[in-house]
Amino acid sequence: MRSVRELGTSHGWRLRQGVLDDGRPVFVKSGPADAVSEVFAAEAAGLRWLGEVAAVPEVIEAGPDRLVLSWVEEERPGPAAAERFGRELAGMHRAGAAAFGAPWPGFIAELPMDNRPCGSWPEFYAERRVLPFLREARLPAADVAEVERAVARFAEVAGPAEPPSRIHGDLWSGNVLWSGGSAVLVDPAAHGGHRETDLGMLALFGLPHLDRVLGAYREEWPLADGWRERVPLHQLHPLLVHVVLYGGSYRGSLMAAVRRVLEL
C-alpha cells in the first residue's frame, strides 16, 4: 500500500484507510490471526453473497489476519436516497436464500452464531439466535423465565410463514453507509432469515428518513399484516447481543421488548 491512515479500533480490531499501489482507496480491518480469521472469512462470504443483489463494498482480500474492502465515500442522506434504499432492500430480501441459515459460520461483532439451517424461521430464531445468547447474558432467573415464555410463543406470533429472505442480519444504522444516491451495506451477519428482522434492526437505533425507507420498501414488496406489532419480536436477538457485549444497561430495553412479545 502507498499510504495508511489510522481510523481507530472496533471490537478489538484495528481499522485503517489505505491506498493501494494502483491508487484505489481501501478500508482495512485487521487483528491477530488466531482470533479473527473465521470472523473475516464469514464477513467476506456474507458480503459476496449480498453483493450478488445489493450494494456492498468489494472484497479485495480476506486473509487470516485482515480484511481489505473497497472504500465507501459517504454522503449525507436525503429522502430520495432513502426511498431508493427501501426499494433496493426489498429486492435484496426477495432474492431469497436456500434455507433459514447459511453455509458459513456466523458472527455478530466478535460473537459466534450458529448458522446451521432449520426447517422454519421460528425454530431458527429460537434455537440459533435467541436461546444461545440468553444462556450467555447472565440475566436474573426471573428474566430468563420471561424470555423463555416469549420464545415458546414464537411460532404463534411470527405472522404468516414466508420463505427465507436474503438478509443482512445486523442492519443497524451504523452498518448503512449513504453513498451514490442510496445505501451501501457493511459488516453483515448475513444469512437466510426473516425480512422483518432487518427492518426491526433499522428501527432499533434509528435511521435517517426511516419512514421513507419503509414506505418505498412496502410499495416494492408489501409486508404481512401486523408487521409493526412484530418489531419487538425481531429486536429480541440484537438486544440480547447487546446485553452479552455491554451488560445490564440494555436489560430494561430487552425486557420491555419481551413484554411486548408476550402481549401479541
XYZ file of C-alpha atoms in Angstrom:
264
model
C 0.000 0.000 0.000
C 1.110 3.534 -0.733
C -0.255 5.053 2.464
C -2.220 4.146 5.570
C -4.330 6.286 7.895
C -5.451 5.049 11.293
C -9.208 5.130 11.948
C -9.264 3.686 15.467
C -10.490 0.351 16.753
C -13.764 -1.553 16.974
C -14.351 -4.737 18.996
C -10.586 -5.046 19.302
C -9.958 -4.812 15.561
C -7.645 -2.220 14.092
C -9.321 -0.050 11.433
C -7.411 1.832 8.741
C -7.850 3.583 5.422
C -5.239 2.713 2.844
C -4.360 3.422 -0.766
C -3.310 0.508 -2.957
C -0.382 0.751 -5.379
C -2.877 1.216 -8.222
C -4.403 4.233 -6.460
C -7.590 2.618 -5.178
C -8.636 3.669 -1.655
C -9.481 0.775 0.639
C -10.759 0.021 4.127
C -8.656 -2.397 6.176
C -9.777 -4.277 9.270
C -7.098 -6.353 10.984
C -6.356 -8.349 14.117
C -4.490 -11.408 15.415
C -4.991 -14.306 13.001
C -5.824 -16.819 15.733
C -8.644 -14.591 16.981
C -10.251 -13.224 13.829
C -9.604 -15.494 10.837
C -13.081 -17.068 10.931
C -14.710 -13.685 11.581
C -13.164 -12.132 8.474
C -13.921 -15.192 6.326
C -17.566 -15.094 7.424
C -17.847 -11.362 6.767
C -16.317 -11.779 3.318
C -18.686 -14.645 2.488
C -21.672 -12.571 3.588
C -20.564 -9.524 1.593
C -20.079 -11.570 -1.562
C -23.479 -13.228 -1.143
C -25.306 -9.967 -0.500
C -23.285 -8.321 -3.257
C -24.954 -10.549 -5.841
C -28.106 -8.453 -5.403
C -27.208 -5.369 -3.317
C -24.662 -2.579 -2.955
C -21.794 -3.654 -0.674
C -18.056 -2.969 -0.650
C -15.945 -5.157 -2.918
C -13.935 -7.788 -1.050
C -10.368 -7.230 -2.236
C -8.665 -9.543 0.240
C -9.861 -11.813 3.034
C -6.803 -13.140 4.797
C -6.345 -14.826 8.164
C -5.455 -11.557 9.878
C -7.057 -8.844 7.768
C -9.996 -7.941 5.569
C -9.496 -5.417 2.755
C -12.562 -3.802 1.212
C -13.141 -1.084 -1.339
C -13.524 2.318 0.292
C -17.031 3.801 0.508
C -17.161 7.572 0.131
C -20.056 8.667 2.343
C -22.546 11.455 1.709
C -25.440 12.997 3.563
C -28.677 11.033 3.052
C -31.803 12.620 1.649
C -35.391 11.478 1.072
C -34.694 10.285 -2.488
C -31.751 8.152 -1.338
C -33.872 6.689 1.464
C -36.618 5.708 -0.961
C -34.123 4.129 -3.332
C -32.615 2.208 -0.428
C -36.067 0.936 0.558
C -36.684 -0.424 -2.929
C -33.224 -1.973 -3.128
C -33.569 -3.564 0.306
C -36.840 -5.184 -0.758
C -35.086 -6.506 -3.862
C -32.252 -7.948 -1.784
C -34.668 -9.691 0.545
C -36.693 -11.018 -2.353
C -33.607 -12.662 -3.859
C -34.070 -15.283 -1.168
C -31.892 -17.972 0.352
C -31.683 -21.747 0.209
C -32.687 -22.148 3.857
C -33.037 -20.382 7.195
C -29.340 -20.260 7.998
C -26.142 -20.089 5.960
C -23.335 -22.414 4.781
C -20.670 -20.403 6.631
C -20.075 -19.777 10.364
C -21.992 -16.839 11.763
C -20.667 -13.896 13.772
C -22.163 -10.704 15.116
C -19.371 -8.400 16.240
C -16.904 -10.921 17.695
C -19.617 -13.258 18.994
C -20.131 -16.568 17.156
C -23.584 -17.565 15.909
C -24.810 -20.980 14.801
C -25.904 -20.776 11.160
C -26.949 -24.424 10.743
C -30.237 -24.473 8.824
C -33.625 -25.073 10.425
C -36.903 -26.011 8.820
C -38.803 -22.892 9.867
C -37.982 -19.339 10.877
C -39.481 -19.559 14.416
C -37.315 -22.632 15.073
C -34.207 -20.961 13.627
C -34.779 -17.762 15.592
C -35.307 -19.628 18.843
C -32.601 -22.291 18.552
C -29.878 -20.426 16.639
C -30.318 -16.859 17.809
C -32.280 -16.116 20.980
C -31.686 -19.107 23.260
C -27.875 -19.315 22.736
C -27.469 -15.649 23.647
C -29.900 -15.958 26.540
C -27.538 -18.557 28.017
C -24.654 -16.061 27.747
C -26.494 -12.995 29.029
C -26.270 -13.670 32.803
C -29.749 -12.356 33.444
C -31.680 -12.898 36.691
C -33.626 -16.141 36.771
C -36.963 -14.312 36.579
C -35.870 -12.540 33.391
C -34.690 -15.807 31.869
C -38.076 -17.352 32.562
C -39.837 -14.405 30.885
C -37.656 -14.661 27.781
C -38.291 -18.410 27.625
C -42.037 -17.743 27.801
C -41.691 -15.401 24.832
C -39.633 -17.984 22.917
C -42.372 -20.563 23.450
C -44.746 -18.230 21.577
C -42.564 -17.629 18.517
C -44.479 -19.945 16.191
C -47.762 -18.396 17.331
C -46.768 -14.735 16.950
C -44.349 -14.808 13.983
C -47.028 -13.949 11.420
C -47.691 -15.726 8.130
C -44.944 -18.129 7.064
C -42.616 -16.785 4.371
C -39.712 -18.409 2.515
C -36.179 -17.466 3.643
C -35.135 -13.948 2.654
C -31.566 -12.866 1.924
C -30.945 -10.645 4.927
C -28.070 -8.557 6.272
C -28.633 -9.788 9.824
C -27.116 -6.805 11.689
C -28.732 -3.900 9.883
C -28.478 -1.115 12.431
C -27.885 2.418 11.195
C -24.107 2.219 11.669
C -23.935 -0.530 9.054
C -25.767 1.586 6.464
C -23.366 3.910 4.631
C -25.058 6.505 2.445
C -23.257 6.742 -0.874
C -24.068 7.058 -4.565
C -27.623 8.227 -4.022
C -28.593 5.176 -1.972
C -27.013 2.984 0.707
C -24.055 0.610 0.845
C -24.334 -2.183 3.423
C -21.334 -3.156 5.579
C -20.478 -5.518 8.451
C -23.142 -8.132 7.705
C -24.165 -11.158 9.722
C -25.756 -12.389 6.516
C -27.970 -15.465 6.353
C -31.312 -16.737 5.175
C -33.773 -15.259 7.630
C -36.972 -13.294 8.039
C -37.053 -9.977 6.202
C -38.749 -8.284 9.153
C -35.531 -8.899 11.129
C -33.630 -6.339 9.050
C -36.498 -3.861 9.364
C -36.619 -4.353 13.131
C -32.894 -3.625 13.350
C -33.267 -0.436 11.334
C -35.883 0.723 13.857
C -33.890 -0.267 16.950
C -31.343 2.570 16.921
C -32.957 4.839 14.342
C -32.117 5.622 10.720
C -32.398 8.904 8.801
C -35.643 9.058 6.808
C -36.720 5.630 8.066
C -40.363 6.285 7.173
C -39.309 6.913 3.577
C -37.282 3.691 3.545
C -40.195 1.663 4.874
C -42.726 3.318 2.585
C -40.701 2.562 -0.539
C -39.998 -0.955 0.713
C -43.686 -1.679 1.161
C -44.501 -0.333 -2.294
C -41.913 -2.707 -3.739
C -42.859 -5.714 -1.611
C -45.807 -5.341 0.814
C -45.390 -6.642 4.349
C -47.804 -9.003 6.077
C -50.451 -7.524 8.349
C -49.203 -6.922 11.890
C -45.586 -6.325 10.928
C -45.303 -3.179 13.063
C -46.519 -5.052 16.154
C -43.897 -7.749 15.490
C -40.948 -5.336 15.554
C -40.134 -6.164 19.232
C -40.025 -9.868 18.344
C -37.261 -9.232 15.828
C -35.404 -6.991 18.271
C -35.034 -9.668 20.953
C -31.874 -11.123 19.468
C -29.964 -7.849 18.909
C -30.938 -6.680 22.387
C -29.629 -9.933 23.867
C -26.415 -9.424 21.881
C -26.049 -6.006 23.481
C -26.643 -7.444 26.959
C -23.891 -10.006 26.314
C -21.483 -7.396 24.936
C -22.226 -4.425 27.184
C -24.005 -5.717 30.264
C -27.084 -4.728 32.174
C -27.571 -1.281 30.652
C -29.605 -2.956 27.895
C -31.608 -5.185 30.233
C -34.510 -2.745 30.508
C -34.897 -2.451 26.730
C -34.703 -6.204 26.349
C -37.343 -6.927 28.950
C -39.648 -4.231 27.553
C -39.452 -5.979 24.164
C -40.116 -9.344 25.846
C -43.265 -7.975 27.472
C -44.492 -6.654 24.140
C -43.965 -10.055 22.544
C -45.918 -11.700 25.341
C -48.770 -9.292 24.629
C -49.012 -10.180 20.917
